[in-house]
XYZ file of C-alpha atoms in Angstrom:
339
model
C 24.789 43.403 123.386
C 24.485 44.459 119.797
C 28.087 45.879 117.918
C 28.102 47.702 114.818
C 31.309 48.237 112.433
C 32.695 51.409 112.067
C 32.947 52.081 108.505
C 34.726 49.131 106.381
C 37.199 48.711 109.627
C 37.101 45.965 112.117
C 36.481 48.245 114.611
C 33.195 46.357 116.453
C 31.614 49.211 119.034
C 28.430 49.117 121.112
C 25.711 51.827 119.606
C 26.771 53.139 122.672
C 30.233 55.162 123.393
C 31.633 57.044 126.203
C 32.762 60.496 126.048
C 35.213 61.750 128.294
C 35.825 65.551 127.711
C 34.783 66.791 131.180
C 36.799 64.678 133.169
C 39.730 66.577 134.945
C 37.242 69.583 135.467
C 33.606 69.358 136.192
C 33.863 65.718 136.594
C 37.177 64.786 139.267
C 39.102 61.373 138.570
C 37.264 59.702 141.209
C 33.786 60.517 139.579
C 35.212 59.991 136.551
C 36.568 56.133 137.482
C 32.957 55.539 138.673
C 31.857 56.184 135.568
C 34.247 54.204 133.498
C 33.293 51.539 135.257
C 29.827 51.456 135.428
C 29.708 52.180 131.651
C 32.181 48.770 130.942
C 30.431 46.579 133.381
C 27.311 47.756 131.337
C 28.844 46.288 128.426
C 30.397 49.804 126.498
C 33.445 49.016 125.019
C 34.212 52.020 123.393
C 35.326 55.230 124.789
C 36.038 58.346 123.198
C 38.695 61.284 124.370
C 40.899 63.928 122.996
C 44.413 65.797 123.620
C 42.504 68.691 124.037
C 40.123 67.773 126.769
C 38.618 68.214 129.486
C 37.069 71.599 128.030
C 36.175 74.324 127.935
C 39.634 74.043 126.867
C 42.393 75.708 129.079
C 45.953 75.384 128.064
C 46.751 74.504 132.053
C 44.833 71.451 132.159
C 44.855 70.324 128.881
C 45.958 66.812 128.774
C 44.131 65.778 131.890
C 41.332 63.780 130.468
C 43.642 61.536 128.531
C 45.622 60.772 131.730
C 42.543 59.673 133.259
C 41.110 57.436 131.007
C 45.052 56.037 130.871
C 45.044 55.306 134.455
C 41.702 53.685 134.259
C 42.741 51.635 131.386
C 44.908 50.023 133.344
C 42.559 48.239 135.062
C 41.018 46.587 132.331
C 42.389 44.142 129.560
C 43.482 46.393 126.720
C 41.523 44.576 124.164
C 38.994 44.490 125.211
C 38.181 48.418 124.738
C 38.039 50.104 121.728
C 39.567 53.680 122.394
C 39.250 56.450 120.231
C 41.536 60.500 120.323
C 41.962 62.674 118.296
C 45.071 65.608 117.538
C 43.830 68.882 117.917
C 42.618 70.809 114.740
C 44.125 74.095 112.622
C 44.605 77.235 114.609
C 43.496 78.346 111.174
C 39.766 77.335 111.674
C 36.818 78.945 113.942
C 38.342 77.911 116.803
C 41.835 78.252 118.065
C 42.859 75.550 120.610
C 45.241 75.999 123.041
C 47.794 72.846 121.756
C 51.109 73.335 120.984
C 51.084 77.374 122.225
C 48.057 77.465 119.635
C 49.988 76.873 116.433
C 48.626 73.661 116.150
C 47.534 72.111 112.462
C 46.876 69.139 110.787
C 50.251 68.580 109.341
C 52.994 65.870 109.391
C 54.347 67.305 112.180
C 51.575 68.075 114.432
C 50.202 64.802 114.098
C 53.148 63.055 114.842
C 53.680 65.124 117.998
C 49.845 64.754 118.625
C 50.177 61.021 119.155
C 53.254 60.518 120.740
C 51.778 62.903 123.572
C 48.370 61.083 123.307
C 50.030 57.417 123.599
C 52.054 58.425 126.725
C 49.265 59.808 128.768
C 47.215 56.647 127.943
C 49.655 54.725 128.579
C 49.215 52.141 125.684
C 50.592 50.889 122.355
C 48.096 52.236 119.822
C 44.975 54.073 119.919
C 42.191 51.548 118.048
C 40.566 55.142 115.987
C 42.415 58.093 115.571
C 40.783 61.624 114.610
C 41.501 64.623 113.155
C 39.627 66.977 115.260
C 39.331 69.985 112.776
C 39.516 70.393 109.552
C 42.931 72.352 108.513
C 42.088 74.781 105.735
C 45.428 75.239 104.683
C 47.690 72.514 104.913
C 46.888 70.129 102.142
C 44.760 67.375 102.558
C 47.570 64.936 100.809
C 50.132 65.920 103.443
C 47.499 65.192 106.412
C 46.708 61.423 104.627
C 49.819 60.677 104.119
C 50.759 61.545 108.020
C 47.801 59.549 109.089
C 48.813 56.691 106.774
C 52.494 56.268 107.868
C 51.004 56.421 112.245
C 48.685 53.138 110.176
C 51.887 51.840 109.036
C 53.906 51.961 112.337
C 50.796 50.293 114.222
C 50.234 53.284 116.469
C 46.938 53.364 114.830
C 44.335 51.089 113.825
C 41.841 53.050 111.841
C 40.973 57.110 111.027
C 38.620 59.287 111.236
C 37.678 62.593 110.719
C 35.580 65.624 113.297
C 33.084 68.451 112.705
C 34.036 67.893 109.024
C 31.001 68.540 105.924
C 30.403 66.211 103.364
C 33.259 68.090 100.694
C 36.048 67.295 103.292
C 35.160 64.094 103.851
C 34.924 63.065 99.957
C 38.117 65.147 99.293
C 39.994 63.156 102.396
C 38.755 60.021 101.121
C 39.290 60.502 97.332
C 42.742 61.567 98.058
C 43.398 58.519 99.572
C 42.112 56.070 97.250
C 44.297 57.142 94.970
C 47.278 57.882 96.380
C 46.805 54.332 98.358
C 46.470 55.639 101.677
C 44.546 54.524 104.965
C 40.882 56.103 104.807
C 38.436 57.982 107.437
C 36.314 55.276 108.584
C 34.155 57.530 110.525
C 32.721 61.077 110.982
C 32.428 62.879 114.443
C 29.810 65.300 114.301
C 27.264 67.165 116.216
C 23.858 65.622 115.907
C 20.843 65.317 117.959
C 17.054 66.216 117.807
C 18.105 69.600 118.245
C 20.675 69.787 115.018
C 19.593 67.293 112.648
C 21.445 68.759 109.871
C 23.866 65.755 109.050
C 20.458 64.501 106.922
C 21.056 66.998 104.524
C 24.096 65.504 102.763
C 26.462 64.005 104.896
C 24.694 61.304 105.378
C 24.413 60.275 101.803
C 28.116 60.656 101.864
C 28.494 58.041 104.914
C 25.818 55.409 103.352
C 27.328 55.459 99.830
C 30.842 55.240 100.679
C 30.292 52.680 104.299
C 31.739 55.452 106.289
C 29.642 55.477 110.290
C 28.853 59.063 111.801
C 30.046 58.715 115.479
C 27.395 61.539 116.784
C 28.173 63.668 119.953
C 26.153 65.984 121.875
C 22.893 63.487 121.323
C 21.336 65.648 124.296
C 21.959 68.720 122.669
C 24.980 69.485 125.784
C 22.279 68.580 128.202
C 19.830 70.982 126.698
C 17.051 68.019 125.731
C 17.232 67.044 129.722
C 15.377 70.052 130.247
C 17.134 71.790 132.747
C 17.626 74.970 130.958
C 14.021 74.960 130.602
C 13.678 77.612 133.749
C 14.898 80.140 131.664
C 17.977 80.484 133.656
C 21.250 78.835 133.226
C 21.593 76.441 136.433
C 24.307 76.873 138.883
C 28.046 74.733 137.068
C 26.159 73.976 134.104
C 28.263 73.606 131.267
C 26.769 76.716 129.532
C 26.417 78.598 132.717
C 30.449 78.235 132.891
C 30.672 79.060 128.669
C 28.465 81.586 129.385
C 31.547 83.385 132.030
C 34.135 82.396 129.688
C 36.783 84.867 128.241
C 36.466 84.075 125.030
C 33.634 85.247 122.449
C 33.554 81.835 120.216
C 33.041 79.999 123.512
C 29.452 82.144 124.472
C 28.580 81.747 121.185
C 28.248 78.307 121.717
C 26.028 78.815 124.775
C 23.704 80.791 122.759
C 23.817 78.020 119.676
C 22.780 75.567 122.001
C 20.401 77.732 124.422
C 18.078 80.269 122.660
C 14.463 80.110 122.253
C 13.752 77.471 118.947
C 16.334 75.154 121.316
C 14.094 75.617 124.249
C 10.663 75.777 122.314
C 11.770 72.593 120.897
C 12.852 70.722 123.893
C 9.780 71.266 125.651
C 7.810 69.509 123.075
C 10.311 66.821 123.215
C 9.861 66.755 126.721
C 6.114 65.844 126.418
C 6.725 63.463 123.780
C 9.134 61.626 125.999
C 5.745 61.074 128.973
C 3.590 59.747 126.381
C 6.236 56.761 125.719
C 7.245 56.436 129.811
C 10.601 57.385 128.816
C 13.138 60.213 129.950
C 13.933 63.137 127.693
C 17.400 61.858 127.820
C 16.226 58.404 126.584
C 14.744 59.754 123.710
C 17.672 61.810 122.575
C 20.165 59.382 122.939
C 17.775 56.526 120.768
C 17.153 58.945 118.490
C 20.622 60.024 118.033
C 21.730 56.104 117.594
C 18.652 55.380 115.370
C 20.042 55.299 111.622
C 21.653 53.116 109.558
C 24.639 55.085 109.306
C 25.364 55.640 112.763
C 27.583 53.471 114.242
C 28.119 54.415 118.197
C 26.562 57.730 120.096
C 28.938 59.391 122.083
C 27.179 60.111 125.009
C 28.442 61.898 128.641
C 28.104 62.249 132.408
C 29.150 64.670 134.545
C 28.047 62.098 137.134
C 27.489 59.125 137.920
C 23.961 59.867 138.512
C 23.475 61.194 135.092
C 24.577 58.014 133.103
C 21.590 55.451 133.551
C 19.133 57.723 131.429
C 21.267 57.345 128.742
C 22.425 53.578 128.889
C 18.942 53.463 128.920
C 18.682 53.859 125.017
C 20.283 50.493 124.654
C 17.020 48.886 124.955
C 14.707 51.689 123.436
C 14.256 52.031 119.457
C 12.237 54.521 117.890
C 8.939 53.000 116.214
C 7.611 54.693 113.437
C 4.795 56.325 114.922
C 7.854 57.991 117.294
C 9.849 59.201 114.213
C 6.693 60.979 112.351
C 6.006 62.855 115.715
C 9.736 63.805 115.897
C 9.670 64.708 112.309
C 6.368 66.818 112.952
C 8.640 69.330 115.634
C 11.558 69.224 113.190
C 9.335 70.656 110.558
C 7.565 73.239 112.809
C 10.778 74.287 114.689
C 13.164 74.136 111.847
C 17.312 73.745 112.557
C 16.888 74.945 116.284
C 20.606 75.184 116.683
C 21.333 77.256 113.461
C-alpha cells in the first residue's frame, strides 16, 4: 500500500479515506460495521467523520455517526487508524447547522465544546486531524488558531485542518499562525471531482507552495458520476431524491448543484470514457479525484457494502496521460458543471 503525508504533519494516510456521514441514516450500524471493516482489511487506515453527521443533518440524530465509528474503533488497535472530525462551522455562513441549538461558531468556546463531545462518542484520547468545518466570518481568525492551538497543546489533537474553505482563508489561517506561533492547517477538505474541478484555479497553488494536502470529498460527484441519475429521474432513497423532499431551501439547492443538465451531459461522456479503459465510472472518478500531487487521501463513501469495491478499485488505477487530455477535452466543452 502506498501512504502519502498530509501536509508537513506525520500524519501517513492511504490515497484512500473513508467517509462516514451517512451512517446512522441511510446506512444502519450493522451496514455501516461491514463497511469499516472491509475498508481496514483492504488496507484504509484513515477514516473521516464529523459532529454533525450522518446528514442531511437533523438535530435528532446528530451525533450518531461519531458513535458508530467509536464503537467500531473499538475493535481495532487505536494506532493503527488515522481518524479525522471536525466541529461544526458558523451559523453565520450559507448554511446553518443544527449544533449547539444552531448558534454554533468557530470560537474558543465552540471548539472546546466541539471536541469534548466528539472525543466521548469516539470513545478515544485524541482525534489524529481535527477540522474546522466552516469557515466563521465573524469571529476572528486569531481567536479560532489560538483555540485550535491550545486542543494541540493538551494532546487532544494531533494536527488541523480546515473545510470548504478558498484559497484567502486558508493563507489568512495559516499566516496568522506563523506568526503568532501557532499549530497550522495541514490540510484542506473540499469538494472536488470531475464534475467541480474548480480547486485548479487557485487553491491548489496555495496547497503546493505552502505543503498543505487537499483531502477531496464527493470524488463521485454524490454518486452523480455512477450514472444513476442518468434516467432523468431521481431514484427511489437516493441521497438527492431525499434533499430533493427536504424542508429546507439550501438543502434542494444542493440537489440541483449536483443534478442539472451540464452535471448529467457531462457524466454521460464520462461514462463512455470509463468502457473504453474497462473501468467503472466510479473507478474513474475516484483515480481522478486522487490523481495530483497535492492530494493527499480521497474521501470516498458507501451507502453499502455493495457500493465500496468500485471505488477501492482506484487503488490500483492511475490516470495515463492520454486519460487526462480526454478528461480535460469534456472539462473544456462542459465548463464548471456544478457552478
Amino acid at each position: 500500500m502506498k501512504y502519502n503525508y498530509i501536509g508537513k504533519s506525520g500524519l501517513r494516510v492511504t490515497p484512500i479515506c473513508l467517509g462516514t456521514m451517512t451512517f446512522g441514516t441511510t446506512t444502519s450500524k450493522e451496514e455501516a460495521f461491514k463497511i469499516l471493516d472491509k475498508a481496514y482489511d483492504k488496507g484504509i487506515n484513515f477514516y473521516d467523520t464529523a459532529e454533525i453527521y450522518p446528514v442531511p443533518p437533523k438535530a435528532s440524530y446528530e451525533g450518531t455517526t461519531e458513535k458508530i465509528v467509536g464503537e467500531w474503533l473499538k475493535t481495532k488497535p487505536r494506532e493503527s487508524i488515522i481518524l479525522a472530525t471536525k466541529v461544526a462551522g458558523a451559523s453565520s455562513g450559507w448554511f446553518v447547522p443544527c449544533t449547539r441549538h444552531g448558534l454554533t461558531a468557530i470560537d474558543s468556546f465552540h471548539i472546546k465544546t466541539a471536541i469534548e463531545g466528539s472525543l466521548k462518542r469516539l470513545g478515544t484520547d485524541y482525534i489524529d486531524l481535527y477540522q474546522m468545518h466552516w469557515p466563521d466570518i465573524i469571529v476572528p481568525i486569531e481567536e479560532s488558531m489560538k483555540a485550535f492551538d491550545e486542543l494541540v497543546q493538551e494532546g487532544k489533537v494531533r494536527y488541523l485542518g480546515t473545510s470548504n474553505d478558498n484559497a484567502y482563508g486558508l493563507t489568512k489561517a495559516n499566516e496568522v499562525s506563523k506568526y503568532k506561533d501557532l499549530a497550522r492547517f495541514e490540510s484542506i477538505q473540499n469538494n472536488f471531482s470531475l464534475l467541480n474541478p474548480r480547486f485548479h484555479d487557485e487553491l491548489a497553488n496555495v496547497c503546493r507552495r505552502e505543503n498543505i494536502s487537499l483531502l477531496p470529498y464527493s470524488p463521485i460527484g454524490g454518486g452523480v458520476l455512477s450514472g444513476k441519475y442518468n434516467s432523468g429521474l431521481y431514484p427511489e432513497g437516493s441521497r438527492f431524491g431525499l434533499y430533493m423532499e427536504n424542508s429546507s431551501a439550501r438543502v434542494r439547492a444542493m440537489a440541483d448543484r449536483f443534478v442539472n443538465d451540464k452535471t448529467i451531459g457531462a457524466t454521460t461522456r464520462y461514462i463512455k470514457l470509463a468502457e473504453e479503459y474497462g473501468i467503472s465510472p466510479v473507478t474513474l472518478a475516484v483515480a481522478y479525484s486522487k490523481h495530483f500531487d497535492f492530494v493527499a487521501s480521497t474521501i470516498i463513501g458507501a451507502r453499502q457494502l455493495s457500493q465500496l469495491d468500485e471505488s477501492l478499485a482506484a487503488l490500483n488505477f492511475e490516470l495515463d496521460d492520454e486519460l487526462i487530455k480526454n478528461i480535460e477535452e469534456i472539462q473544456k466543452d462542459i465548463l464548471y458543471p456544478m457552478g
